[in-house]
CSV table of C-alpha atoms in Angstrom, one decimal:
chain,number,residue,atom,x,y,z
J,1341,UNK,CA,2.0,-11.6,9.6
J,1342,UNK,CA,2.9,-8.9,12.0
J,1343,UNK,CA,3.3,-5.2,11.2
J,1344,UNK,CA,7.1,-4.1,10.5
J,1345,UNK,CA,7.8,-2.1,13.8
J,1346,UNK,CA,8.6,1.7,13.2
J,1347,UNK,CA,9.3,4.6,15.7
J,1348,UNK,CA,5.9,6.5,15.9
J,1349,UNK,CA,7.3,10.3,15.0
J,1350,UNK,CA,11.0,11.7,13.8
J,1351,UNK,CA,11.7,15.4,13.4
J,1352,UNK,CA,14.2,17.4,11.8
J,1353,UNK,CA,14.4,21.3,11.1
J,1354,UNK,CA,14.5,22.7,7.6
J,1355,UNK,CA,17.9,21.4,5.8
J,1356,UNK,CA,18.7,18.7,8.8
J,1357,UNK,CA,18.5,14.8,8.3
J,1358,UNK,CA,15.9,13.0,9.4
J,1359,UNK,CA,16.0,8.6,9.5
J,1360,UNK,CA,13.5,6.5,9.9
J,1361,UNK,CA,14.4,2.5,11.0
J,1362,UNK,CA,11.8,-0.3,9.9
J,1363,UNK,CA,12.7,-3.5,11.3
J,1364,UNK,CA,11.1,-6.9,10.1
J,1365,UNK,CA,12.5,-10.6,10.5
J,1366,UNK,CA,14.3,-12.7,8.5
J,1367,UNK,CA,10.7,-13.9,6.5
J,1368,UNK,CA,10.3,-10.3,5.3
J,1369,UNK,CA,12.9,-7.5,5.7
J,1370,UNK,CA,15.3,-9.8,6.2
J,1371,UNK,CA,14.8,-12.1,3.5
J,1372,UNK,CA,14.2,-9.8,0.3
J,1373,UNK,CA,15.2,-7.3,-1.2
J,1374,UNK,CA,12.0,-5.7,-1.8
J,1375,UNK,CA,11.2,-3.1,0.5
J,1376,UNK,CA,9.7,-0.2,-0.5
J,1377,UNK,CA,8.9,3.2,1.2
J,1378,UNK,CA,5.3,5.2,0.8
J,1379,UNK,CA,5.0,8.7,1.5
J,1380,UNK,CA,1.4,9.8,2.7
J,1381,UNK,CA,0.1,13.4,3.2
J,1382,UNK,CA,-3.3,14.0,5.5
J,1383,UNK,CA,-6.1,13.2,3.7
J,1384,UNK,CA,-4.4,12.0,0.2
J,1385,UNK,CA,-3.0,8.4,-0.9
J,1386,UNK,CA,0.2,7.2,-0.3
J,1387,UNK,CA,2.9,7.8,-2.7
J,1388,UNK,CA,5.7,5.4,-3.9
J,1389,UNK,CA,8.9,6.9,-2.6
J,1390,UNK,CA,11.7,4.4,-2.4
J,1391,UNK,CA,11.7,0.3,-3.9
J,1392,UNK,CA,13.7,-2.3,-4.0
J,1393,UNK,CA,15.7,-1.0,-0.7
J,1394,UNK,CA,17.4,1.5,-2.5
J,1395,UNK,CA,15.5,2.5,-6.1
J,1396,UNK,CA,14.0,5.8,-6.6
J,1397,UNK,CA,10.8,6.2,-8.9
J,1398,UNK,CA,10.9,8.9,-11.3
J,1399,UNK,CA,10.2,12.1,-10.0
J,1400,UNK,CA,11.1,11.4,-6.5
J,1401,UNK,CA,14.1,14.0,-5.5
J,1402,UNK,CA,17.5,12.5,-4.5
J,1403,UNK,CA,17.2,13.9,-1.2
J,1404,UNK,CA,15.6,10.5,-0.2
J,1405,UNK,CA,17.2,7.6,0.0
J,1406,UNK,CA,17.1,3.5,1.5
J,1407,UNK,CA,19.2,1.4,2.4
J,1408,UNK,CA,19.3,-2.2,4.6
J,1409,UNK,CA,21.2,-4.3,6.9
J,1410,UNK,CA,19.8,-7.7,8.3
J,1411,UNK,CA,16.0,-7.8,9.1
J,1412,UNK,CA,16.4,-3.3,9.2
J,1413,UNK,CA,15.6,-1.0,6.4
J,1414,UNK,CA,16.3,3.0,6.8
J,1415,UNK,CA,15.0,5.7,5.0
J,1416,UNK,CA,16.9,8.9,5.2
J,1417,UNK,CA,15.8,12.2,3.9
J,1418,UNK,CA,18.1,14.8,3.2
J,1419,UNK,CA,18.1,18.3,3.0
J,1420,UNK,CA,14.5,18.1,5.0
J,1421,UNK,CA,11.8,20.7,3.2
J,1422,UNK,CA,8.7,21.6,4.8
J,1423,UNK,CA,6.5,19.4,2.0
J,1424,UNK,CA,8.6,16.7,3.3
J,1425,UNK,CA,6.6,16.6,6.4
J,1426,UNK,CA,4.0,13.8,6.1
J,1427,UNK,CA,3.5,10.1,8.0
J,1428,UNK,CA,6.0,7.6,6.0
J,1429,UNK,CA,5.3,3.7,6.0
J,1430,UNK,CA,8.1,1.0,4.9
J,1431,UNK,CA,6.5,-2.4,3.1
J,1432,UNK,CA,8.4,-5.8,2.5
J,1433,UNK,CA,7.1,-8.5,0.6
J,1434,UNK,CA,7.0,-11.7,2.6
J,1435,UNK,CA,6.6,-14.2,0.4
J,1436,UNK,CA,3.8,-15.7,-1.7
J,1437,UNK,CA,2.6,-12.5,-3.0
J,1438,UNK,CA,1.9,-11.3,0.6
J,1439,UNK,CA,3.1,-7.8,1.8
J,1440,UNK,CA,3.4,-6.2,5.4
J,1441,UNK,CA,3.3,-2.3,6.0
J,1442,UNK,CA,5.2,-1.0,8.5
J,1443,UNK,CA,3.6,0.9,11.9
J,1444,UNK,CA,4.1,4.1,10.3
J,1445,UNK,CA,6.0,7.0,11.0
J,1446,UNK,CA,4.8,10.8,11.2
J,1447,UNK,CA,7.8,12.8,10.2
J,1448,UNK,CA,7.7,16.7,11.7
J,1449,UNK,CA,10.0,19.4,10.0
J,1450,UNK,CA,10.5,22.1,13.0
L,320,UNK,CA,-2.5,9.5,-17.3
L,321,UNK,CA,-1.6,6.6,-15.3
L,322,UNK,CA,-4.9,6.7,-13.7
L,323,UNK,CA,-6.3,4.2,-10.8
L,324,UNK,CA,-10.1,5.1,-9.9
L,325,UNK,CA,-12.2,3.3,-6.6
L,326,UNK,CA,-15.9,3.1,-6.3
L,327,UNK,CA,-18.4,1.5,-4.6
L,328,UNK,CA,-17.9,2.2,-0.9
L,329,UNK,CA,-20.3,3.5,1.6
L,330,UNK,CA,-22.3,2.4,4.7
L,331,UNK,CA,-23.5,-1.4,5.1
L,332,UNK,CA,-25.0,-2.9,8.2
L,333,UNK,CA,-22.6,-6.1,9.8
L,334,UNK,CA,-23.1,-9.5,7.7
L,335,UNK,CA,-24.1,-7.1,4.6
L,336,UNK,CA,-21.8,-7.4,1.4
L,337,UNK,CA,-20.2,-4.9,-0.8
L,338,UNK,CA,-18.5,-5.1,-4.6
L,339,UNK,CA,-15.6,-2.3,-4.9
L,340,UNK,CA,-14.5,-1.4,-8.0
L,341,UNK,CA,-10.9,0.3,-9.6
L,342,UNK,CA,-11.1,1.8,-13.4
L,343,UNK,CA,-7.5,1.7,-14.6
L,344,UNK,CA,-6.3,3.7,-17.3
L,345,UNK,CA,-3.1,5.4,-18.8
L,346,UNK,CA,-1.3,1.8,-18.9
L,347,UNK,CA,-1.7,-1.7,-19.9
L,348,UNK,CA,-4.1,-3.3,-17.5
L,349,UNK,CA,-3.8,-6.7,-18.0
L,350,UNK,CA,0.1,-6.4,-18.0
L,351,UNK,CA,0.2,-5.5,-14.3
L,352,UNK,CA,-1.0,-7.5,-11.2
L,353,UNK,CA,-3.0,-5.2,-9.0
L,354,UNK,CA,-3.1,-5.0,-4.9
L,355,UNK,CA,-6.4,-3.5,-3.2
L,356,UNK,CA,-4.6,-2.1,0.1
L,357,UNK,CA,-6.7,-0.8,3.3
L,358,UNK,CA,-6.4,1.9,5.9
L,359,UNK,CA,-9.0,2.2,9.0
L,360,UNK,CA,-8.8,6.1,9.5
L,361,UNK,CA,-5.8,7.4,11.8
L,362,UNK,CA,-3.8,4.2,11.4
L,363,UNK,CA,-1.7,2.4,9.4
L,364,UNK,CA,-1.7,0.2,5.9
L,365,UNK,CA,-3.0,-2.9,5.5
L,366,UNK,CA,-2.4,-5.6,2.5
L,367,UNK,CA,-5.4,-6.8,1.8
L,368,UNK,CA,-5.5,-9.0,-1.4
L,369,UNK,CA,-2.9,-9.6,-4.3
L,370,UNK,CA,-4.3,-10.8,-8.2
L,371,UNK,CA,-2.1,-11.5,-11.3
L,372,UNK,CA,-2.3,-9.8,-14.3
L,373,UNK,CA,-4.2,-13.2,-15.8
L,374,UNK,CA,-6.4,-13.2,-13.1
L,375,UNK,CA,-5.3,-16.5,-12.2
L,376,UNK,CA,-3.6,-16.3,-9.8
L,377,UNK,CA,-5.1,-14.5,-5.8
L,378,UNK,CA,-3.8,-14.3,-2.8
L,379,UNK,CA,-5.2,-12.9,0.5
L,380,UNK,CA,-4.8,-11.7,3.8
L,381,UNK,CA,-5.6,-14.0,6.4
L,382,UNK,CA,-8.1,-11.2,8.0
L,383,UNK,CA,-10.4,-11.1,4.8
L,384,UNK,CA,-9.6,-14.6,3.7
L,385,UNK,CA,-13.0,-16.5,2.7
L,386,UNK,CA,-14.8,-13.4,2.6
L,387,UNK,CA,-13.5,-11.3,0.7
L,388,UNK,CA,-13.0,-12.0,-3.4
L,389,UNK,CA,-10.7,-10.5,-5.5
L,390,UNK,CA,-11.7,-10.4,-10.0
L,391,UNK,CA,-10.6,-8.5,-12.5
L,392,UNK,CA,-11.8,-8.3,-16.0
L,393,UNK,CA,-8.9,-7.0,-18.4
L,394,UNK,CA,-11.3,-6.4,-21.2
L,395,UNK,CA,-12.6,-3.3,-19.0
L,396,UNK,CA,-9.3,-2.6,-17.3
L,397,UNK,CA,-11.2,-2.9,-14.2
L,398,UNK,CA,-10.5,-4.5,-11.0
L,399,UNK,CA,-13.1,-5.9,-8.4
L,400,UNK,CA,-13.3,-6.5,-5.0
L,401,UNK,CA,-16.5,-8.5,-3.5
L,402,UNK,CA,-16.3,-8.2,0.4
L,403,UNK,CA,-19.0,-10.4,2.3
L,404,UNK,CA,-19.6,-10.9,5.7
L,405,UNK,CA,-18.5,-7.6,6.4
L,406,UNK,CA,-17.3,-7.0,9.5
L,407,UNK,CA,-16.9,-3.8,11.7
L,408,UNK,CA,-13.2,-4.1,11.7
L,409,UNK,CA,-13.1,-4.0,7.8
L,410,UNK,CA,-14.2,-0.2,8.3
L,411,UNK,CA,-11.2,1.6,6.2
L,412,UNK,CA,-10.6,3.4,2.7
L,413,UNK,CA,-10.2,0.7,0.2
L,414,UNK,CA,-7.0,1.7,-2.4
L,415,UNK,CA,-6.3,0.0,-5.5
L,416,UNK,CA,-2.6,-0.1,-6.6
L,417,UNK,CA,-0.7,-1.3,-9.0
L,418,UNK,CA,2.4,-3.6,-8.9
L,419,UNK,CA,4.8,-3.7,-11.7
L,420,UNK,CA,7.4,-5.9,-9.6
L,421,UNK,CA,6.9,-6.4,-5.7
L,422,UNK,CA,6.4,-2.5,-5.3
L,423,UNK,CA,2.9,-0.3,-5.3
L,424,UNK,CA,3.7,2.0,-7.7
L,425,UNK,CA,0.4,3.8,-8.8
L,426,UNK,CA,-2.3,4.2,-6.0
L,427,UNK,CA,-5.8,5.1,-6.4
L,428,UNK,CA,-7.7,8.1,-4.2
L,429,UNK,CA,-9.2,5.3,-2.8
L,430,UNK,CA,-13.1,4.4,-1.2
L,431,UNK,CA,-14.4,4.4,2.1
L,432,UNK,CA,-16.3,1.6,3.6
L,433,UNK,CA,-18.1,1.7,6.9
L,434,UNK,CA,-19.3,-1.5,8.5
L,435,UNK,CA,-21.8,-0.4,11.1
L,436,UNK,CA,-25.4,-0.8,12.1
């Protein structure tokens, strides 16, 4: 199973938008509904962010959001805030209770 | 607390074997399956073995596959991982999550484990 592909870095200044693409096949992304989006600061554990394309967890502001079309999910976070800045990785089930992670993407608030 | 703790890690020698292990508490162990994940330090995530809340049912990645066993024992709201035939490309912190659905909803601090002679 290869990795979902995501771009390495995004950037936004405080209060922009930033976006972030992870883009699968048809066997993963492209197949579920199930991708979810982890948010991990230097040093700490990732952190469930976005599930189920779209879902937020308790806790998690409304500033970020997911959405998909075809074998590409998106997260978009709003309103960017300088604890927003961290490496984010997306993760699709693929079947037969086996999961891929994305490549990874370190998000920079100027 | 919703709680997920790893032990066990450290420094083997290649060929060596290791047993991690994740105390759970906060929740109802044995009502959740439960992911061990991987990350070699600087890079990215790795899905390393899947269990069902019974226990009976395991799945793995094809990297660890035949070396690696996944157990739990629900009675201790613990989760196990026995790696063998370590490798130097299973160097990585180990995390333990929990999946309610086909998210990873609770994560551990996780271990470190460092194949290396």
């Amino acid at each position: 199973q290869s990795a979902l592909t995501q771009p390495p870095s995004a950037s936004g200044s405080p209060g922009q938008s930033v976006t972030i693409s992870c883009t699968g096949t048809s066997s993963d992304v492209g197949g579920y509904n199930y991708v979810s989006w982890y948010q991990q600061h230097p040093g700490k554990a990732p952190k469930l962010m976005i599930y189920d394309v779209s879902k937020r967890p308790s806790g998690v502001p409304d500033r970020f959001s997911g959405s998909k079309s075809g074998n590409t999910a998106s997260l978009t976070v709003s309103g960017l805030q300088a604890e927003d800045e961290a490496d984010y990785y997306c993760s699709s089930y693929a079947g037969s209770n086996n999961y891929v992670f994305g490549t990874g993407t370190k998000v920079t608030v100027l | 607390e919703v709680q997920l703790v790893e032990s066990g890690g450290g420094l083997v020698q290649p060929g060596e074997s290791l047993r991690l292990s994740c105390a759970a508490s906060g929740f109802s162990f044995s009502s959740y399956s439960m992911i061990w994940v991987r990350q070699v330090p600087g890079k990215g995530l790795e899905w390393v073995s899947y269990i069902s809340g019974s226990g009976n049912t395991k799945y793995y990645a094809d990297s660890v596959k035949g070396r690696f066993t996944i157990s739990r024992d629900n009675a201790k709201n613990s989760l196990y991982l026995q790696m063998n035939s370590l490798r130097a490309e299973d160097t990585a912190v180990y995390y333990c999550t929990r999946r309610p659905n086909a998210e990873m909803d609770v994560w551990g601090k996780g271990t470190a484990v460092t194949v290396s002679s």
